[in-house]
Amino acid sequence: MSTIIDSGRVAEHNAKLQANLEADYAALGGMLQRRGVDIETLTAQAQTFAVALPSWGVGTGGTRFARFPGCGEPRNVFEKLDDCAVIHQLTSVTPGVSLHFPWDKTSDPVALRQQAESHGLYFDAVNSNTFQDQQDQAHSYKYGSLTSQNAATRAQAVAHNIECIELGRALGSKALTVWVGDGANFPGQHNLRGALERYLDSARGIYAALPPDWLMFIEHKLFEPAFYATTIADWGTSFACAQNLGDKAKCLVDLGHHAPNTNIEMIVARLAQFGKLGGFHFNDSKYGDDDLDSGSINPFQLFLVFNELADAAAREGAAFKPAYMLDQSHNVTDPIESLMNSAVEVQRAFVQANLVDRSALRQHQEANDALESAQALKHAYRTDVGAILAMARFRSGGAIDPVACYRAIGYRARTAEARPAKAGASGSGIV
Ligand code: RM4
Ligand code: MN
Ligand code: MN
C-alpha cells in the first residue's frame, strides 16, 4: 500500500506521545476493569469501526452568501482522493469514500479505482445530483427534477441516476444515495400529492436499474432549497417511498436534515425496527445549517443515535450494517482537519455506546427506574474514551494525535504549492 505521508513521519510523531498514551490507557483500563469492562474488547471494536468520507467535504463549502476558498484545495477527484487517503492514514477510521456525480465524474474509472486501492480506500455509496443544472443539459431543474411537471425533465433526472449507478459499478460501490432539492416555495405551487406521485414514478425507474446487490438510499431533508414544502421532507415520507419501492430501497438519515429538537435517535430506532435504516450522513446542526462538524454542537445526540445502533446491533447481529458516511461543509476550518475530528467524534460515540451496560439498563427500565436508566446512559457518555481511540489508531498504524501530526507534517503547505488556485474559484457554496 502506498502512503501520501511518509510513514516515518507518523512514527516520529507517535514516538513522542506513546509513553503518555500508554499511561493514560493503563489508567482507563484499570478504571473500566472495576466496572467489569475489558478495555481490550472496546479497543478491538474501535479498530473495526469505519465511517466514509464525502469527496465534496475535502474542499471548502460555503454559505448562501459566499465561499472563501482555502489554499491547496483539491481541483479534481484524483486530488480529492489524495486528501481522503491522508485522512485515513492519520485516523485509520475512514477507508471509504463517497463520490458525488457529476462533480466527481471521470472518464477513467479504472484509474480512479486503482488509485483508491493503492491507498487502501474503497468507494461507498455514490450520490446523484439533480439539484443543479449542468452545462449543456437539455432540461433545467429549476422547477424540479424527479418531480418535474415535464416528463422529459424527469426522464433526464432518472437517466442521470442510472448513469451514477453505472459509474459506481465500475468503481465497486454498492449503493446510490438520492437526495433531491425538489419542492415548492409557495403554498399552491405544487399539488403536494401529485409531486410525490411523480417522484415515486421516477424513483421506480431508478430502482429498476439497481444491480441485485445494490441498495438505493432515500435521503430526506426538511427544507432548503425549497422553503415551503420539500417533496421528501421527513422520515415518514422517506419510509413510505422505501416501502413502496421494495427491499433494495432504504432510508438515509442525515443528522442535519431535521427541525431543531427533533428526536433523531427515535427515528433511527423506528427505521431499524422496520428494516429500513440504510445509512447516515453524519454532521451537526443548530439552526438551519445542515453541515457543521459531527459532534461539534450536540455530541450527546450523536451518542444517543449510536446507543440505538448498539441496541439494534445487539438484537440483529451481523446482518445489521447501515452505511456510515460524513456529510459536512467547512467554511472556517481546514477541511482535512475538520473531517479527521468528525470521524473521530463519530467513532467516539460508537465506543461510548458500546460501553453502556445494556443488561443493567434493561433492569432499570423494567423496574421503571427512570433515574437510574438515564444514569446508565450518562455514565457511559461521561467516560472519556480518548485513550481507547488513540490506542486504536496507534495499533492500526494511524497517528496518536491526527491534527497535531497533520500540522507538523505541513501537508497543507505542500498542497498549496502543488495545487495553485483556479482563477474565479469562489462564488456560493453547496447547499
Ligand atoms: C444536501 C444533502 C446531500 C448532499 C448535498 C451536497 O443538503 O445533504 O446529501 O449531497 O447537500
Ligand atoms: Mn446529506
Ligand atoms: Mn445536507
Coordinates of C-alpha atoms and ligand atoms in Angstrom, one line a residue:
M1 CA 0.0 0.0 0.0
S2 CA 1.3 3.4 -0.9
T3 CA 1.0 6.3 1.6
I4 CA 0.9 10.0 0.8
I5 CA 2.6 10.9 4.0
D6 CA 5.9 9.3 4.8
S7 CA 5.0 6.7 7.5
G8 CA 8.3 7.5 9.2
R9 CA 7.0 11.0 10.0
V10 CA 3.9 9.4 11.6
A11 CA 6.1 7.1 13.6
E12 CA 8.2 10.0 14.7
H13 CA 5.1 11.8 15.9
N14 CA 3.8 8.7 17.7
A15 CA 7.1 8.1 19.4
K16 CA 6.8 11.4 21.2
L17 CA 3.3 10.6 22.5
Q18 CA 3.4 6.9 23.1
A19 CA 4.6 6.8 26.7
N20 CA 1.8 9.2 27.8
L21 CA -0.8 7.3 25.8
E22 CA 0.2 4.0 27.4
A23 CA -0.1 5.6 30.9
D24 CA -3.5 7.0 30.1
Y25 CA -4.6 3.7 28.6
A26 CA -3.5 1.7 31.6
A27 CA -5.3 4.1 34.0
L28 CA -8.5 4.0 31.9
G29 CA -8.2 0.2 31.6
G30 CA -8.0 -0.1 35.4
M31 CA -11.0 2.1 35.9
L32 CA -13.0 0.2 33.4
Q33 CA -12.0 -3.1 34.9
R34 CA -13.5 -2.0 38.2
R35 CA -16.7 -1.5 36.3
G36 CA -16.4 -5.0 34.8
V37 CA -15.5 -3.8 31.3
D38 CA -12.5 -5.1 29.4
I39 CA -10.7 -2.2 27.7
E40 CA -9.1 -4.5 25.1
T41 CA -12.6 -5.5 23.8
L42 CA -13.5 -1.9 23.3
T43 CA -10.3 -1.1 21.6
A44 CA -10.7 -4.0 19.2
Q45 CA -14.2 -2.9 18.4
A46 CA -13.0 0.7 17.8
Q47 CA -10.4 -0.7 15.3
T48 CA -13.2 -2.3 13.3
F49 CA -15.2 0.9 13.1
A50 CA -15.3 2.9 9.8
V51 CA -17.1 6.0 8.5
A52 CA -16.8 7.1 4.9
L53 CA -15.6 10.5 3.7
P54 CA -17.6 12.7 1.4
S55 CA -15.5 13.6 -1.6
W56 CA -17.1 17.1 -1.6
G57 CA -16.1 17.6 2.1
V58 CA -12.3 17.9 1.3
G59 CA -12.9 21.3 -0.3
T60 CA -14.3 24.4 1.4
G61 CA -18.0 24.6 1.2
G62 CA -19.6 28.0 1.8
T63 CA -22.9 29.6 2.7
R64 CA -25.6 31.0 0.5
F65 CA -23.7 34.3 0.8
A66 CA -20.1 33.5 -0.1
R67 CA -17.4 30.9 -0.3
F68 CA -13.9 31.7 0.9
P69 CA -11.7 29.0 -0.7
G70 CA -8.7 27.8 1.2
C71 CA -5.2 27.1 0.0
G72 CA -4.3 23.9 -1.8
E73 CA -7.8 22.7 -2.3
P74 CA -8.2 19.6 -4.5
R75 CA -9.0 20.5 -8.1
N76 CA -10.2 17.2 -9.3
V77 CA -11.4 13.8 -8.0
F78 CA -7.8 12.3 -8.0
E79 CA -6.6 15.1 -5.7
K80 CA -9.7 14.7 -3.5
L81 CA -8.8 11.0 -3.2
D82 CA -5.2 12.0 -2.1
D83 CA -6.7 14.2 0.7
C84 CA -9.0 11.3 1.7
A85 CA -6.0 9.0 1.8
V86 CA -4.2 11.4 4.2
I87 CA -7.3 11.5 6.5
H88 CA -7.4 7.7 6.5
Q89 CA -3.7 7.3 7.0
L90 CA -3.8 9.5 10.1
T91 CA -7.1 8.4 11.6
S92 CA -7.3 4.8 10.4
V93 CA -11.1 5.1 10.5
T94 CA -12.1 6.4 7.1
P95 CA -11.3 3.7 4.4
G96 CA -14.5 4.5 2.4
V97 CA -15.1 7.5 0.1
S98 CA -18.5 8.6 -1.1
L99 CA -18.4 10.2 -4.5
H100 CA -20.8 12.8 -5.9
F101 CA -21.7 12.9 -9.6
P102 CA -21.2 14.7 -11.9
W103 CA -18.8 16.7 -9.6
D104 CA -16.5 13.6 -9.5
K105 CA -17.2 12.2 -12.9
T106 CA -14.1 10.7 -14.5
S107 CA -13.5 9.3 -18.0
D108 CA -11.2 6.8 -16.4
P109 CA -12.9 4.9 -13.5
V110 CA -10.3 2.1 -13.8
A111 CA -7.5 4.6 -12.9
L112 CA -9.6 6.1 -10.1
R113 CA -10.3 2.7 -8.6
Q114 CA -6.7 1.7 -8.9
Q115 CA -5.6 4.9 -7.1
A116 CA -8.1 4.3 -4.3
E117 CA -7.0 0.7 -3.9
S118 CA -3.3 1.7 -3.8
H119 CA -4.2 3.8 -0.8
G120 CA -6.3 1.2 0.9
L121 CA -9.5 3.0 0.1
Y122 CA -12.8 1.8 -1.4
F123 CA -15.9 3.6 -2.7
D124 CA -19.0 3.7 -0.5
A125 CA -22.4 4.9 -1.8
V126 CA -22.4 7.2 -4.9
N127 CA -24.5 10.3 -4.8
S128 CA -26.5 11.8 -7.7
N129 CA -27.1 15.5 -8.3
T130 CA -30.2 16.8 -9.8
F131 CA -30.3 19.9 -7.6
Q132 CA -28.1 21.9 -10.0
D133 CA -28.2 22.3 -13.8
Q134 CA -25.1 21.0 -15.6
Q135 CA -23.6 22.6 -18.7
D136 CA -25.2 21.6 -21.9
Q137 CA -28.1 19.8 -20.1
A138 CA -31.3 19.8 -22.2
H139 CA -33.8 20.4 -19.4
S140 CA -33.5 22.7 -16.4
Y141 CA -34.2 21.5 -12.8
K142 CA -35.3 25.0 -11.8
Y143 CA -38.8 23.7 -11.1
G144 CA -37.8 20.2 -10.0
S145 CA -36.1 17.0 -11.2
L146 CA -37.6 13.7 -10.3
T147 CA -40.9 15.5 -9.6
S148 CA -40.8 17.9 -12.5
Q149 CA -44.1 18.6 -14.3
N150 CA -42.2 17.9 -17.6
A151 CA -41.8 14.2 -18.5
A152 CA -38.6 14.8 -20.4
T153 CA -37.0 16.6 -17.4
R154 CA -38.0 13.6 -15.2
A155 CA -36.6 11.2 -17.7
Q156 CA -33.3 13.2 -17.8
A157 CA -33.1 13.1 -14.0
V158 CA -33.7 9.3 -14.0
A159 CA -31.1 8.8 -16.7
H160 CA -28.5 10.7 -14.6
N161 CA -29.2 8.5 -11.6
I162 CA -28.8 5.4 -13.8
E163 CA -25.5 6.8 -15.1
C164 CA -24.4 7.2 -11.4
I165 CA -25.2 3.5 -10.9
E166 CA -23.1 2.6 -13.9
L167 CA -20.1 4.7 -12.7
G168 CA -20.5 3.4 -9.2
R169 CA -20.5 -0.1 -10.5
A170 CA -17.2 0.4 -12.3
L171 CA -15.8 1.8 -9.0
G172 CA -17.0 -1.0 -6.8
S173 CA -19.8 0.9 -5.0
K174 CA -22.8 -0.9 -3.8
A175 CA -25.4 1.9 -3.2
L176 CA -26.8 5.0 -4.7
T177 CA -27.9 7.9 -2.5
V178 CA -30.7 10.0 -3.9
W179 CA -31.3 13.4 -2.4
V180 CA -33.4 15.9 -4.4
G181 CA -34.0 19.5 -3.6
D182 CA -37.4 19.3 -5.3
G183 CA -40.2 21.2 -3.6
A184 CA -42.2 24.4 -3.5
N185 CA -41.6 27.9 -2.2
F186 CA -45.3 28.9 -2.2
P187 CA -48.5 27.2 -0.9
G188 CA -50.3 26.1 -4.0
Q189 CA -47.2 26.0 -6.2
H190 CA -47.3 22.2 -6.0
N191 CA -50.1 19.8 -5.8
L192 CA -48.5 18.1 -2.8
R193 CA -49.8 14.6 -3.6
G194 CA -49.1 14.9 -7.3
A195 CA -45.4 15.9 -6.7
L196 CA -44.9 12.8 -4.6
E197 CA -46.6 10.6 -7.2
R198 CA -44.3 11.9 -9.8
Y199 CA -41.3 11.3 -7.5
L200 CA -42.3 7.7 -6.9
D201 CA -42.8 7.1 -10.6
S202 CA -39.3 8.4 -11.4
A203 CA -37.8 6.6 -8.4
R204 CA -39.2 3.3 -9.8
G205 CA -37.2 3.9 -13.0
I206 CA -34.0 4.3 -10.9
Y207 CA -34.9 1.3 -8.7
A208 CA -35.4 -0.9 -11.7
A209 CA -31.8 -0.2 -12.8
L210 CA -30.2 -1.3 -9.5
P211 CA -27.9 -4.3 -9.7
P212 CA -29.1 -7.2 -7.5
D213 CA -26.6 -6.5 -4.8
W214 CA -27.2 -2.7 -4.7
L215 CA -29.2 -0.5 -2.3
M216 CA -30.9 2.8 -3.0
F217 CA -30.8 5.2 -0.1
I218 CA -33.6 7.8 0.0
E219 CA -32.3 10.9 1.9
H220 CA -34.9 13.3 3.4
K221 CA -34.4 16.9 4.2
L222 CA -36.8 19.2 5.9
F223 CA -36.1 22.3 3.9
E224 CA -33.7 24.1 1.6
P225 CA -33.5 24.9 -1.2
A226 CA -37.3 24.6 -1.1
F227 CA -38.7 26.7 1.7
Y228 CA -42.4 25.9 1.9
A229 CA -42.8 22.2 1.0
T230 CA -39.9 19.8 0.2
T231 CA -41.2 16.6 -1.5
I232 CA -39.0 14.2 0.6
A233 CA -39.0 16.3 3.8
D234 CA -39.2 13.8 6.5
W235 CA -38.5 10.2 7.5
G236 CA -42.2 9.3 7.2
T237 CA -42.2 10.2 3.5
S238 CA -38.8 8.5 3.0
F239 CA -40.1 5.4 4.8
A240 CA -43.3 5.2 2.7
C241 CA -41.3 5.6 -0.5
A242 CA -38.8 3.0 0.5
Q243 CA -41.7 0.6 1.4
N244 CA -43.3 1.3 -1.9
L245 CA -40.2 0.8 -4.0
G246 CA -39.1 -2.6 -2.5
D247 CA -36.4 -4.3 -0.4
K248 CA -33.5 -2.6 -2.0
A249 CA -34.7 0.9 -1.1
K250 CA -33.8 2.1 2.4
C251 CA -33.8 5.4 4.2
L252 CA -30.8 7.6 4.8
V253 CA -30.7 9.8 7.9
D254 CA -28.7 13.0 7.5
L255 CA -28.4 14.3 11.1
G256 CA -28.6 17.9 9.9
H257 CA -31.9 17.5 7.9
H258 CA -34.4 17.8 10.8
A259 CA -36.2 20.6 12.6
P260 CA -34.4 21.7 15.8
N261 CA -35.2 19.5 18.8
T262 CA -36.3 16.6 16.6
N263 CA -35.7 13.3 18.4
I264 CA -33.4 11.8 15.8
E265 CA -32.4 8.8 17.8
M266 CA -36.1 7.8 17.9
I267 CA -36.2 8.0 14.1
V268 CA -33.2 5.7 14.0
A269 CA -34.9 3.2 16.3
R270 CA -38.0 3.2 14.2
L271 CA -36.2 2.7 10.9
A272 CA -34.0 0.0 12.4
Q273 CA -37.1 -1.8 13.8
F274 CA -38.7 -2.0 10.4
G275 CA -35.6 -2.9 8.4
K276 CA -35.4 0.4 6.5
L277 CA -32.3 2.0 8.0
G278 CA -30.0 2.3 5.1
G279 CA -27.4 4.7 6.4
F280 CA -26.3 8.0 7.7
H281 CA -24.8 11.3 6.7
F282 CA -23.2 12.5 10.0
N283 CA -22.8 16.1 10.7
D284 CA -24.2 18.6 13.3
S285 CA -26.6 21.5 13.2
K286 CA -28.0 24.1 15.5
Y287 CA -30.4 26.3 13.4
G288 CA -30.6 25.9 9.7
D289 CA -27.2 24.8 8.7
D290 CA -27.0 21.1 8.0
D291 CA -23.3 20.6 7.6
L292 CA -21.5 21.5 10.8
D293 CA -18.8 19.2 12.1
S294 CA -20.0 16.0 13.7
G295 CA -20.4 16.2 17.4
S296 CA -19.5 19.9 17.4
I297 CA -22.9 21.2 18.7
N298 CA -24.7 18.2 20.2
P299 CA -22.4 15.3 21.0
F300 CA -24.9 13.8 23.3
Q301 CA -27.4 13.4 20.5
L302 CA -24.7 11.6 18.4
F303 CA -24.1 9.3 21.4
L304 CA -27.9 8.6 21.7
V305 CA -28.0 7.8 18.0
F306 CA -25.2 5.3 18.5
N307 CA -26.9 3.9 21.6
E308 CA -29.9 3.0 19.3
L309 CA -27.5 1.5 16.8
A310 CA -25.8 -0.6 19.5
D311 CA -29.2 -1.8 20.6
A312 CA -30.2 -2.7 17.0
A313 CA -26.8 -4.5 16.5
A314 CA -27.3 -6.5 19.7
R315 CA -30.8 -7.6 18.5
E316 CA -29.9 -8.3 14.9
G317 CA -26.2 -9.2 14.8
A318 CA -24.0 -9.0 11.8
A319 CA -27.0 -8.6 9.4
F320 CA -27.4 -5.0 10.7
K321 CA -25.0 -2.9 8.7
P322 CA -26.1 0.6 7.9
A323 CA -23.7 2.7 5.8
Y324 CA -21.9 5.4 7.8
M325 CA -20.8 8.5 6.0
L326 CA -19.9 12.0 6.9
D327 CA -21.6 14.9 5.0
Q328 CA -20.1 18.2 6.0
S329 CA -19.2 21.5 4.5
H330 CA -16.4 23.5 6.0
N331 CA -16.2 27.3 6.0
V332 CA -13.8 28.4 8.7
T333 CA -11.5 25.4 9.1
D334 CA -9.1 23.3 7.1
P335 CA -11.5 20.6 5.7
I336 CA -8.9 17.9 6.3
E337 CA -8.7 18.8 10.0
S338 CA -12.4 19.0 10.3
L339 CA -13.0 15.7 8.6
M340 CA -10.4 14.0 10.9
N341 CA -12.0 15.4 14.0
S342 CA -15.5 14.5 12.8
A343 CA -14.5 10.9 12.0
V344 CA -13.0 10.6 15.5
E345 CA -16.2 12.1 17.1
V346 CA -18.4 9.5 15.3
Q347 CA -16.0 6.7 16.4
R348 CA -16.1 8.1 20.0
A349 CA -19.9 7.9 20.0
F350 CA -19.7 4.3 18.8
V351 CA -17.3 3.3 21.5
Q352 CA -19.3 5.1 24.3
A353 CA -22.4 3.4 23.1
N354 CA -20.6 0.0 23.4
L355 CA -19.8 1.0 27.0
V356 CA -23.4 1.1 28.0
D357 CA -24.2 -1.7 30.4
R358 CA -27.2 -3.0 28.5
S359 CA -28.4 -5.6 30.9
A360 CA -28.3 -3.1 33.8
L361 CA -30.2 -0.6 31.6
R362 CA -32.8 -3.2 30.8
Q363 CA -33.2 -4.0 34.5
H364 CA -33.7 -0.3 35.4
Q365 CA -36.2 0.1 32.6
E366 CA -38.1 -3.0 33.7
A367 CA -38.2 -1.6 37.2
N368 CA -39.4 1.7 35.9
D369 CA -36.4 3.3 37.5
A370 CA -36.2 6.4 35.2
L371 CA -33.4 8.0 37.1
E372 CA -31.0 5.0 37.0
S373 CA -31.9 4.3 33.4
A374 CA -30.8 7.8 32.5
Q375 CA -27.7 7.4 34.6
A376 CA -26.8 4.2 32.8
L377 CA -26.5 6.2 29.6
K378 CA -24.9 9.2 31.2
H379 CA -22.3 7.1 32.9
A380 CA -21.1 5.7 29.5
Y381 CA -21.4 9.1 27.9
R382 CA -19.3 10.9 30.5
T383 CA -16.5 8.3 30.3
D384 CA -13.5 9.8 28.4
V385 CA -12.7 7.1 25.9
G386 CA -10.0 9.3 24.2
A387 CA -7.2 6.8 25.2
I388 CA -9.1 4.0 23.6
L389 CA -9.5 5.9 20.3
A390 CA -5.8 6.9 20.3
M391 CA -4.7 3.4 21.0
A392 CA -7.0 2.0 18.3
R393 CA -5.4 4.5 15.8
F394 CA -1.9 3.7 17.0
R395 CA -2.3 0.0 16.7
S396 CA -3.9 0.4 13.2
G397 CA -0.9 2.4 12.0
G398 CA -2.5 5.9 12.4
A399 CA -1.4 8.9 14.4
I400 CA -2.0 9.2 18.1
D401 CA -3.0 12.9 17.6
P402 CA -4.1 13.2 14.0
V403 CA -4.5 17.0 13.8
A404 CA -1.1 17.7 15.6
C405 CA 0.6 15.2 13.3
Y406 CA -1.0 16.7 10.2
R407 CA 0.1 20.2 11.2
A408 CA 3.6 19.0 12.0
I409 CA 3.9 17.4 8.6
G410 CA 2.9 20.5 6.7
Y411 CA 0.7 18.7 4.2
R412 CA -1.4 21.8 3.5
A413 CA 1.6 23.9 2.7
R414 CA 2.7 21.2 0.3
T415 CA -0.7 21.1 -1.5
A416 CA -0.8 25.0 -1.6
E417 CA 2.3 24.8 -3.7
A418 CA 1.3 21.9 -5.8
R419 CA -2.3 23.0 -6.4
P420 CA -2.4 26.7 -7.4
A421 CA -6.0 28.0 -7.1
K422 CA -8.0 28.3 -10.3
A423 CA -9.0 31.8 -11.2
G424 CA -12.6 32.7 -10.2
A425 CA -13.0 29.7 -7.9
S426 CA -15.2 31.4 -5.3
G427 CA -18.9 32.0 -5.6
S428 CA -21.5 30.5 -3.4
G429 CA -21.2 27.1 -1.8
I430 CA -23.2 23.9 -1.9
V431 CA -26.5 23.5 0.0
Ligands
RM4_1 C1 -27.6 18.1 0.6 C2 -27.7 16.7 1.1 C3 -27.0 15.8 0.2 C4 -25.7 16.3 -0.3 C5 -25.8 17.7 -0.8 C6 -24.5 18.3 -1.3 O1 -28.0 19.0 1.7 O2 -27.2 16.6 2.4 O3 -26.6 14.6 0.9 O4 -25.4 15.5 -1.4 O5 -26.3 18.5 0.2
MN2 MN -26.6 14.6 3.2
MN3 MN -27.4 18.4 3.7

